[in-house]
């Protein structure tokens, strides 16, 4: 099946720094990628929808200036957490929709961010 | 590793009819999530169940977790076209989220 990778899988950063997380579709072209956030023992919450070549659409309550999303190609989307704070510590997961199959969603393995 | 199996894989019902989607886990569930996905859109969180026997409702959707915490069902009463989409159950696996394969629901007018 289709594979989505994320890098890094784990990152620890200091408060005030920025962190970039990459999401790649390895064997298919993804017209749309989604970014989710999961707090411990809580559900997956959609943060934003990223379409290749256009601005991301953010869900209500998600700060677009803090969580910068770039979808520069059909196989890569990046999420940059700017000026990270301890409350941004979370598990970030991306998913991608295959161009060939608009409703199949493939999930990345996630990135655990810890801000100290 | 934990696996989630959903049934049925697809479902076509007449508008106004009731329906049930099941999610069975290979291991005890400590947190079971139900999501809905409209075609081409991100997952929308519906409900989370944690305790054996727990039941939650939101509008016309009710989800239950059995006493043994290995099976959950999602029941929709008096279905409407807005209920159409893909329903996914999810759980916390050892190191990552685990999802069922999804149930594609079509509502015929």
CSV table of C-alpha atoms in Angstrom, one decimal:
chain,number,residue,atom,x,y,z
A,1,UNK,CA,0.0,0.0,0.0
A,2,UNK,CA,0.9,3.7,-0.2
A,3,UNK,CA,3.6,4.9,2.3
A,4,UNK,CA,3.9,8.2,4.0
A,5,UNK,CA,7.0,9.0,6.0
A,6,UNK,CA,7.7,11.7,8.6
A,7,UNK,CA,10.9,13.2,9.7
A,8,UNK,CA,12.1,13.4,12.3
A,9,UNK,CA,10.3,10.8,14.4
A,10,UNK,CA,11.3,12.5,17.6
A,11,UNK,CA,12.6,15.9,18.3
A,12,UNK,CA,13.4,17.8,21.5
A,13,UNK,CA,13.9,21.5,21.3
A,14,UNK,CA,14.3,24.5,23.6
A,15,UNK,CA,11.6,26.9,24.2
A,16,UNK,CA,11.6,29.8,21.7
A,17,UNK,CA,13.2,27.8,18.9
A,18,UNK,CA,11.5,26.6,15.7
A,19,UNK,CA,11.1,23.1,14.6
A,20,UNK,CA,10.3,21.7,11.1
A,21,UNK,CA,8.6,18.4,10.5
A,22,UNK,CA,8.5,16.9,7.0
A,23,UNK,CA,5.8,14.7,5.6
A,24,UNK,CA,6.5,12.8,2.4
A,25,UNK,CA,4.4,10.5,0.3
A,26,UNK,CA,7.0,7.9,-0.9
A,27,UNK,CA,5.3,6.1,-3.8
A,28,UNK,CA,2.4,8.3,-4.8
A,29,UNK,CA,1.5,11.9,-5.5
A,30,UNK,CA,-0.5,13.5,-2.8
A,31,UNK,CA,-2.7,16.4,-3.9
A,32,UNK,CA,-3.8,17.0,-0.3
A,33,UNK,CA,-2.0,16.4,3.0
A,34,UNK,CA,-3.4,16.9,6.4
A,35,UNK,CA,-1.7,17.7,9.7
A,36,UNK,CA,-3.1,16.4,13.0
A,37,UNK,CA,-2.1,16.8,16.5
A,38,UNK,CA,-2.6,14.3,19.3
A,39,UNK,CA,-2.3,15.0,23.0
A,40,UNK,CA,-1.7,12.0,25.3
A,41,UNK,CA,-4.7,9.8,25.6
A,42,UNK,CA,-6.8,12.2,23.5
A,43,UNK,CA,-8.1,12.1,20.0
A,44,UNK,CA,-6.5,13.1,16.8
A,45,UNK,CA,-7.4,16.7,16.1
A,46,UNK,CA,-7.1,18.1,12.6
A,47,UNK,CA,-5.0,21.2,12.5
A,48,UNK,CA,-4.9,22.1,8.8
A,49,UNK,CA,-5.4,20.9,5.3
A,50,UNK,CA,-2.6,21.4,2.9
A,51,UNK,CA,-3.1,21.5,-0.9
A,52,UNK,CA,-0.1,21.4,-3.2
A,53,UNK,CA,0.7,24.9,-4.5
A,54,UNK,CA,-1.8,26.8,-2.4
A,55,UNK,CA,-2.1,28.1,1.1
A,56,UNK,CA,-3.1,25.7,3.8
A,57,UNK,CA,-6.6,25.9,5.3
A,58,UNK,CA,-6.4,26.0,9.1
A,59,UNK,CA,-9.0,24.7,11.5
A,60,UNK,CA,-10.6,27.0,14.0
A,61,UNK,CA,-8.4,27.8,16.9
A,62,UNK,CA,-5.1,26.8,15.1
A,63,UNK,CA,-2.7,29.7,14.8
A,64,UNK,CA,-1.5,29.9,11.2
A,65,UNK,CA,1.5,32.1,12.1
A,66,UNK,CA,2.6,29.6,14.7
A,67,UNK,CA,2.1,26.5,12.7
A,68,UNK,CA,3.5,27.2,9.2
A,69,UNK,CA,2.6,24.7,6.6
A,70,UNK,CA,4.2,24.5,3.2
A,71,UNK,CA,3.2,22.1,0.5
A,72,UNK,CA,5.8,22.7,-2.1
A,73,UNK,CA,5.4,19.6,-4.2
A,74,UNK,CA,3.1,16.6,-4.7
A,75,UNK,CA,5.2,14.5,-2.4
A,76,UNK,CA,6.2,16.9,0.4
A,77,UNK,CA,4.5,19.0,3.0
A,78,UNK,CA,6.3,20.6,6.0
A,79,UNK,CA,5.0,21.8,9.3
A,80,UNK,CA,7.1,24.4,11.1
A,81,UNK,CA,6.3,25.1,14.7
A,82,UNK,CA,7.6,28.6,15.3
A,83,UNK,CA,8.8,29.9,18.7
A,84,UNK,CA,7.9,26.6,20.3
A,85,UNK,CA,6.7,26.5,23.9
A,86,UNK,CA,6.3,23.6,26.2
A,87,UNK,CA,2.5,23.5,25.6
A,88,UNK,CA,3.3,22.8,21.9
A,89,UNK,CA,4.7,19.4,23.0
A,90,UNK,CA,2.6,16.8,21.3
A,91,UNK,CA,2.5,14.1,18.7
A,92,UNK,CA,2.1,15.5,15.2
A,93,UNK,CA,0.8,13.2,12.5
A,94,UNK,CA,0.4,13.9,8.8
A,95,UNK,CA,-1.7,12.1,6.3
A,96,UNK,CA,-1.9,12.2,2.5
A,97,UNK,CA,-4.6,11.6,0.0
A,98,UNK,CA,-3.6,9.8,-3.2
A,99,UNK,CA,-4.3,11.7,-6.4
A,100,UNK,CA,-5.4,8.4,-7.9
A,101,UNK,CA,-7.8,7.7,-5.1
A,102,UNK,CA,-9.3,10.8,-3.6
A,103,UNK,CA,-10.8,9.2,-0.5
A,104,UNK,CA,-8.0,6.9,0.6
A,105,UNK,CA,-6.0,8.6,3.4
A,106,UNK,CA,-2.6,7.3,4.3
A,107,UNK,CA,-1.1,8.2,7.6
A,108,UNK,CA,2.5,9.0,8.5
A,109,UNK,CA,4.1,7.4,11.6
A,110,UNK,CA,4.0,10.6,13.6
A,111,UNK,CA,6.6,13.0,15.1
A,112,UNK,CA,6.8,13.4,18.9
A,113,UNK,CA,7.8,16.9,19.7
A,114,UNK,CA,9.0,17.8,23.2
A,115,UNK,CA,9.7,21.4,24.0
A,116,UNK,CA,11.8,22.0,27.1
B,1,UNK,CA,0.5,-5.6,17.6
B,2,UNK,CA,-3.0,-4.4,18.0
B,3,UNK,CA,-5.4,-4.6,15.0
B,4,UNK,CA,-8.8,-3.1,14.5
B,5,UNK,CA,-11.3,-4.6,12.1
B,6,UNK,CA,-14.3,-2.8,11.0
B,7,UNK,CA,-17.5,-4.2,9.5
B,8,UNK,CA,-19.1,-3.7,7.2
B,9,UNK,CA,-16.5,-2.3,4.8
B,10,UNK,CA,-19.2,-0.5,2.9
B,11,UNK,CA,-22.8,0.2,3.6
B,12,UNK,CA,-25.6,1.7,1.5
B,13,UNK,CA,-28.8,2.6,3.3
B,14,UNK,CA,-32.0,4.4,2.5
B,15,UNK,CA,-32.3,7.9,4.0
B,16,UNK,CA,-34.2,7.6,7.2
B,17,UNK,CA,-33.0,4.1,8.1
B,18,UNK,CA,-30.9,3.2,11.1
B,19,UNK,CA,-27.5,1.6,10.7
B,20,UNK,CA,-24.6,0.2,12.8
B,21,UNK,CA,-20.9,0.0,12.2
B,22,UNK,CA,-18.7,-2.3,14.3
B,23,UNK,CA,-15.1,-2.1,15.3
B,24,UNK,CA,-13.4,-5.1,16.8
B,25,UNK,CA,-10.0,-5.1,18.4
B,26,UNK,CA,-7.5,-7.9,18.7
B,27,UNK,CA,-6.5,-6.6,22.2
B,28,UNK,CA,-8.2,-4.7,25.0
B,29,UNK,CA,-9.0,-1.2,24.2
B,30,UNK,CA,-7.9,1.6,26.5
B,31,UNK,CA,-9.1,4.4,24.3
B,32,UNK,CA,-11.3,4.0,21.3
B,33,UNK,CA,-11.9,6.9,18.9
B,34,UNK,CA,-14.5,7.3,16.2
B,35,UNK,CA,-13.8,9.6,13.3
B,36,UNK,CA,-15.6,10.6,10.2
B,37,UNK,CA,-14.1,11.5,6.9
B,38,UNK,CA,-15.9,13.1,4.0
B,39,UNK,CA,-14.4,12.3,0.7
B,40,UNK,CA,-11.2,14.3,0.1
B,41,UNK,CA,-11.3,15.9,3.6
B,42,UNK,CA,-9.5,15.4,6.9
B,43,UNK,CA,-10.7,13.2,9.7
B,44,UNK,CA,-13.3,14.8,12.0
B,45,UNK,CA,-13.3,13.5,15.6
B,46,UNK,CA,-16.7,12.2,16.7
B,47,UNK,CA,-16.3,10.5,20.1
B,48,UNK,CA,-13.9,8.8,22.4
B,49,UNK,CA,-14.8,5.8,24.6
B,50,UNK,CA,-12.7,4.6,27.5
B,51,UNK,CA,-14.7,2.6,30.0
B,52,UNK,CA,-16.3,-0.8,29.5
B,53,UNK,CA,-20.0,-0.4,28.9
B,54,UNK,CA,-19.6,3.3,28.1
B,55,UNK,CA,-22.0,4.9,25.7
B,56,UNK,CA,-21.9,8.4,24.2
B,57,UNK,CA,-24.3,10.2,21.9
B,58,UNK,CA,-23.9,13.2,19.7
B,59,UNK,CA,-27.0,14.2,17.7
B,60,UNK,CA,-28.2,11.1,16.0
B,61,UNK,CA,-24.9,9.1,16.4
B,62,UNK,CA,-24.4,6.8,19.4
B,63,UNK,CA,-21.2,4.9,20.1
B,64,UNK,CA,-20.8,2.1,22.6
B,65,UNK,CA,-17.8,0.2,24.0
B,66,UNK,CA,-18.6,-3.3,25.3
B,67,UNK,CA,-17.9,-4.4,28.8
B,68,UNK,CA,-14.8,-6.4,27.7
B,69,UNK,CA,-13.4,-3.4,25.9
B,70,UNK,CA,-12.7,-5.2,22.7
B,71,UNK,CA,-15.6,-4.1,20.6
B,72,UNK,CA,-17.3,-0.9,19.8
B,73,UNK,CA,-20.3,0.0,17.7
B,74,UNK,CA,-21.4,3.2,16.1
B,75,UNK,CA,-25.1,3.5,15.5
B,76,UNK,CA,-26.8,6.2,13.4
B,77,UNK,CA,-30.5,6.7,13.8
B,78,UNK,CA,-32.7,8.0,11.0
B,79,UNK,CA,-29.8,8.5,8.6
B,80,UNK,CA,-29.5,11.6,6.5
B,81,UNK,CA,-27.4,12.5,3.4
B,82,UNK,CA,-25.1,14.5,5.7
B,83,UNK,CA,-24.1,11.2,7.4
B,84,UNK,CA,-22.4,9.9,4.2
B,85,UNK,CA,-18.7,9.4,4.4
B,86,UNK,CA,-16.1,7.1,5.7
B,87,UNK,CA,-16.2,6.2,9.4
B,88,UNK,CA,-12.9,5.1,11.0
B,89,UNK,CA,-12.3,3.7,14.4
B,90,UNK,CA,-8.9,4.3,16.0
B,91,UNK,CA,-7.0,3.3,19.1
B,92,UNK,CA,-3.7,3.9,20.8
B,93,UNK,CA,-1.3,1.1,19.8
B,94,UNK,CA,2.0,0.4,21.4
B,95,UNK,CA,3.9,3.2,19.6
B,96,UNK,CA,1.5,4.6,17.1
B,97,UNK,CA,-2.2,5.1,16.4
B,98,UNK,CA,-4.0,2.2,15.0
B,99,UNK,CA,-7.0,2.5,12.7
B,100,UNK,CA,-9.6,0.2,11.3
B,101,UNK,CA,-9.8,0.0,7.6
B,102,UNK,CA,-12.9,2.2,7.5
B,103,UNK,CA,-16.5,1.8,6.6
B,104,UNK,CA,-17.8,3.7,3.6
B,105,UNK,CA,-21.4,4.8,4.2
B,106,UNK,CA,-23.6,5.9,1.3
B,107,UNK,CA,-27.1,7.3,2.0
B,108,UNK,CA,-29.6,7.0,-0.8
B,109,UNK,CA,-32.4,9.6,-1.0
